[in-house]
Each structure stands twice: as C-alpha cells, then as structure tokens.
Amino acid sequence: MSFLEASLEIVTMESAQAEVLKTKAELMQPDELELAREISRQLYLALEPFFPAAGIAAPQIGIGKAVFIFSWNRDPKNFEVVINPSFIPVGEEKVEEWESCFSAILKTGVRHSAKIARYEKIQVKYMNQEGVMIEKILEGFAAKVFQHEYDHLQGCVNITRPDAEVKSFNTDAEYKTFMIEVKKQDAKRYTSS
C-alpha cells in the first residue's frame, strides 16, 4: 500500500488534518510527474462514491500538492487532471452562484454552501498527467469549478472566503433539495472545455 492509499477520506474543516486546507499547496517538480499521476488516481477514487461530481483537489485528501481533477459537466468521463495551475480572467464579468464543497460537509451533520462571484471566462495554464502544458479558455461552469479547485491549492475553502455568502443546512433533506436546484442552474452553464 502506498502512502497515498491511506488518504481516501475527504478532509473537512473539522478533521484532524484540516490545517492542509488552510495551507498553500506546493508546486509539483518536473521529476514528480509519476507522483502527480498517483495523486490524481487517488483523487478520482476519493471522489468516485460521490459521482456525479465536479472536482476535488489534493489538499482535500490530505496532500499539500498542486494537483486537482475537474469535470466541465460533472461526468466522470470528462475529468481532467490539472497540475501546477494558473489562470487569468478574460474580461471583468463575474457570475455569482451557489457552490458546495466536500470539505464544508461536517460530521456533525451541518452542511454549508457558499454564494461566490467568480469570473465567467478565464484563460488557464497547467500541466496534464502526461507532462504536456495546456493553455485554453474556460467559461461557464468549467471556469467556476476550475477557480473553486484552484482556491483549494491556495489554502482557501469556499465558505472561508471573505466575499462568500454562506448558507447552512442542518438536515440532509434540506441540503439535497437545495443542491438539486443549484445543479439545475449549473447545468445551464455547461460548456465543453
């Protein structure tokens, strides 16, 4: 068993490992591509029980490295591996929408969502799992998810952002009903990356 296989439980803000969520992730070095691939496999396995899902970052499984996976439409077939990402906005337009985060679902049963203004269109740059540098434009839901996962690499959970409007739910039923509506709104903004 590799050291990563023990990390499949998602780290929440109340976990013993919560400090990793508040710490900027380390960039992957050129000689760490195989490690980045292993991290991406572990991210997929950690997220699999929650499919369909939009993405997850390495700090969310206790690994402080700059790696995440995301899907432009929550379909597992469309997950992309992102290593050492950066982005710049394309224009000033922002869209304010609700988003959820696996690290903001607490064992006490309380679940949180955050309404955050994110850039509608961004130019991204990152390395994929083959070591190829990717540069492209993302917009809509894909841009939202990329920015959400990027925040994790910067040591930020969405509900801790100073600009976040936070909504809390005490029951699964309340939360699930709310998220059905959020996902309907998100689906209107799916744009293939």
Short mmCIF file of C-alpha atoms in Angstrom, two decimals:
data_model
loop_
_atom_site.label_atom_id
_atom_site.label_comp_id
_atom_site.label_asym_id
_atom_site.label_seq_id
_atom_site.Cartn_x
_atom_site.Cartn_y
_atom_site.Cartn_z
CA MET A 1 0.00 0.00 0.00
CA SER A 2 1.42 3.41 -0.98
CA PHE A 3 1.35 6.35 1.42
CA LEU A 4 -1.44 7.84 -0.68
CA GLU A 5 -3.87 4.95 -0.34
CA ALA A 6 -4.47 5.81 3.30
CA SER A 7 -5.68 9.29 2.29
CA LEU A 8 -9.00 8.48 0.62
CA GLU A 9 -11.15 10.07 3.31
CA ILE A 10 -12.02 13.64 2.39
CA VAL A 11 -10.52 16.18 4.78
CA THR A 12 -13.14 18.54 6.20
CA MET A 13 -12.73 21.76 8.12
CA GLU A 14 -13.22 19.82 11.36
CA SER A 15 -10.80 16.97 10.52
CA ALA A 16 -7.57 16.43 12.40
CA GLN A 17 -5.80 17.18 9.08
CA ALA A 18 -7.73 20.45 8.50
CA GLU A 19 -4.52 22.51 8.51
CA VAL A 20 -3.74 21.24 4.98
CA LEU A 21 -6.90 23.04 3.78
CA LYS A 22 -5.51 26.36 5.06
CA THR A 23 -2.02 25.95 3.60
CA LYS A 24 -0.88 26.87 0.09
CA ALA A 25 -0.09 23.69 -1.86
CA GLU A 26 3.44 23.02 -3.07
CA LEU A 27 4.07 23.04 -6.81
CA MET A 28 4.92 19.67 -8.32
CA GLN A 29 8.53 19.42 -9.52
CA PRO A 30 9.44 18.18 -13.04
CA ASP A 31 10.69 14.86 -11.62
CA GLU A 32 7.41 14.28 -9.71
CA LEU A 33 5.14 13.52 -12.67
CA GLU A 34 4.57 9.93 -11.55
CA LEU A 35 3.65 11.18 -8.06
CA ALA A 36 1.21 13.65 -9.65
CA ARG A 37 -0.38 10.77 -11.60
CA GLU A 38 -0.72 8.74 -8.40
CA ILE A 39 -2.30 11.72 -6.62
CA SER A 40 -4.78 12.14 -9.48
CA ARG A 41 -5.73 8.45 -9.26
CA GLN A 42 -6.32 8.82 -5.53
CA LEU A 43 -8.42 11.95 -6.13
CA TYR A 44 -10.60 10.02 -8.57
CA LEU A 45 -11.02 7.14 -6.10
CA ALA A 46 -11.89 9.53 -3.26
CA LEU A 47 -14.49 11.28 -5.41
CA GLU A 48 -15.96 8.14 -7.00
CA PRO A 49 -18.57 7.47 -4.26
CA PHE A 50 -19.98 10.96 -4.89
CA PHE A 51 -20.34 10.79 -8.70
CA PRO A 52 -21.60 12.77 -10.48
CA ALA A 53 -19.28 15.40 -9.02
CA ALA A 54 -17.41 18.43 -10.34
CA GLY A 55 -13.94 18.12 -8.84
CA ILE A 56 -11.58 17.65 -5.92
CA ALA A 57 -8.11 18.96 -5.02
CA ALA A 58 -5.15 17.18 -3.40
CA PRO A 59 -5.40 19.11 -0.10
CA GLN A 60 -8.90 17.66 0.29
CA ILE A 61 -7.36 14.21 0.71
CA GLY A 62 -4.58 15.49 2.95
CA ILE A 63 -1.90 16.02 0.30
CA GLY A 64 -0.43 19.53 0.08
CA LYS A 65 0.49 19.35 -3.62
CA ALA A 66 -0.79 21.48 -6.53
CA VAL A 67 -2.96 18.87 -8.24
CA PHE A 68 -6.70 18.66 -8.83
CA ILE A 69 -9.21 16.96 -11.10
CA PHE A 70 -12.33 18.58 -12.51
CA SER A 71 -15.14 17.96 -14.99
CA TRP A 72 -16.89 20.63 -17.03
CA ASN A 73 -20.24 18.82 -16.59
CA ARG A 74 -19.87 16.54 -13.54
CA ASP A 75 -19.45 13.50 -15.82
CA PRO A 76 -16.59 11.25 -14.62
CA LYS A 77 -15.66 10.55 -18.27
CA ASN A 78 -14.75 14.22 -18.64
CA PHE A 79 -12.37 14.59 -15.70
CA GLU A 80 -9.16 16.43 -16.48
CA VAL A 81 -6.00 16.21 -14.39
CA VAL A 82 -4.60 19.64 -13.54
CA ILE A 83 -1.04 20.06 -12.22
CA ASN A 84 0.51 23.40 -11.16
CA PRO A 85 -2.36 25.52 -12.50
CA SER A 86 -2.65 29.25 -13.00
CA PHE A 87 -5.35 31.41 -14.54
CA ILE A 88 -6.12 34.96 -15.54
CA PRO A 89 -9.58 36.42 -16.12
CA VAL A 90 -10.73 37.07 -19.67
CA GLY A 91 -12.77 40.22 -19.15
CA GLU A 92 -14.25 41.53 -15.93
CA GLU A 93 -17.60 39.70 -15.98
CA LYS A 94 -18.31 37.70 -12.85
CA VAL A 95 -21.22 35.39 -12.11
CA GLU A 96 -22.43 34.95 -8.54
CA GLU A 97 -23.66 31.41 -7.88
CA TRP A 98 -24.01 28.89 -5.10
CA GLU A 99 -21.43 26.16 -4.81
CA SER A 100 -20.82 23.31 -2.45
CA CYS A 101 -17.60 21.81 -1.16
CA PHE A 102 -16.88 18.34 0.23
CA SER A 103 -14.59 19.93 2.83
CA ALA A 104 -17.52 22.01 4.15
CA ILE A 105 -19.70 18.98 4.91
CA LEU A 106 -19.17 18.34 8.59
CA LYS A 107 -19.50 15.14 10.60
CA THR A 108 -21.92 16.95 12.91
CA GLY A 109 -24.38 16.83 10.01
CA VAL A 110 -24.19 20.52 9.22
CA ARG A 111 -23.60 21.24 5.54
CA HIS A 112 -22.58 24.58 4.10
CA SER A 113 -22.84 26.17 0.67
CA ALA A 114 -21.37 29.46 -0.43
CA LYS A 115 -22.52 32.03 -2.96
CA ILE A 116 -19.41 33.43 -4.61
CA ALA A 117 -18.78 35.74 -7.55
CA ARG A 118 -16.37 34.03 -9.94
CA TYR A 119 -15.02 35.07 -13.32
CA GLU A 120 -17.27 33.90 -16.15
CA LYS A 121 -14.35 33.33 -18.52
CA ILE A 122 -10.71 32.54 -17.69
CA GLN A 123 -7.53 31.64 -19.52
CA VAL A 124 -5.93 28.67 -17.79
CA LYS A 125 -2.47 27.16 -17.93
CA TYR A 126 -1.49 23.85 -16.36
CA MET A 127 0.33 20.60 -16.94
CA ASN A 128 -1.68 17.44 -17.61
CA GLN A 129 -0.87 13.91 -16.41
CA GLU A 130 1.30 13.33 -19.50
CA GLY A 131 3.50 16.31 -18.65
CA VAL A 132 2.08 18.41 -21.50
CA MET A 133 1.45 22.12 -20.86
CA ILE A 134 -2.17 23.03 -21.60
CA GLU A 135 -3.37 26.56 -22.29
CA LYS A 136 -7.02 27.20 -23.04
CA ILE A 137 -10.06 29.30 -22.31
CA LEU A 138 -12.70 28.03 -19.88
CA GLU A 139 -16.08 29.60 -19.38
CA GLY A 140 -19.33 28.98 -17.57
CA PHE A 141 -19.46 26.06 -15.16
CA ALA A 142 -15.97 24.81 -16.16
CA ALA A 143 -14.47 28.19 -15.22
CA LYS A 144 -16.36 28.16 -11.91
CA VAL A 145 -15.10 24.69 -10.95
CA PHE A 146 -11.52 25.44 -12.03
CA GLN A 147 -11.50 28.55 -9.80
CA HIS A 148 -13.06 26.60 -6.89
CA GLU A 149 -10.41 23.87 -7.05
CA TYR A 150 -7.65 26.45 -7.57
CA ASP A 151 -8.76 28.12 -4.32
CA HIS A 152 -8.04 24.83 -2.50
CA LEU A 153 -4.46 24.96 -3.77
CA GLN A 154 -4.19 28.48 -2.35
CA GLY A 155 -5.31 27.28 1.11
CA CYS A 156 -8.90 28.50 0.86
CA VAL A 157 -12.20 26.66 1.34
CA ASN A 158 -15.10 28.45 -0.35
CA ILE A 159 -17.04 29.18 2.85
CA THR A 160 -13.99 30.92 4.37
CA ARG A 161 -13.66 33.46 1.56
CA PRO A 162 -14.36 36.99 2.82
CA ASP A 163 -16.70 37.60 -0.14
CA ALA A 164 -18.76 34.43 0.43
CA GLU A 165 -22.40 34.45 1.42
CA VAL A 166 -22.73 31.23 3.44
CA LYS A 167 -25.87 29.16 3.83
CA SER A 168 -26.01 26.32 6.39
CA PHE A 169 -28.25 23.26 6.43
CA ASN A 170 -28.95 21.07 9.44
CA THR A 171 -30.50 18.13 7.61
CA ASP A 172 -29.54 16.07 4.57
CA ALA A 173 -33.03 16.58 3.14
CA GLU A 174 -32.73 20.39 3.23
CA TYR A 175 -29.28 20.28 1.71
CA LYS A 176 -30.20 17.82 -1.05
CA THR A 177 -33.28 19.83 -2.04
CA PHE A 178 -31.16 22.98 -2.25
CA MET A 179 -28.42 21.24 -4.26
CA ILE A 180 -30.92 19.89 -6.80
CA GLU A 181 -31.74 23.49 -7.69
CA VAL A 182 -28.07 24.51 -7.71
CA LYS A 183 -27.22 21.65 -10.09
CA LYS A 184 -30.09 22.64 -12.40
CA GLN A 185 -28.70 26.17 -12.60
CA ASP A 186 -25.15 24.85 -13.12
CA ALA A 187 -26.29 22.60 -15.98
CA LYS A 188 -27.45 25.67 -17.91
CA ARG A 189 -23.82 26.81 -17.96
CA TYR A 190 -22.08 23.61 -19.10
CA THR A 191 -19.59 24.48 -21.83
CA SER A 192 -17.21 21.81 -23.09
CA SER A 193 -13.62 22.56 -22.17
#
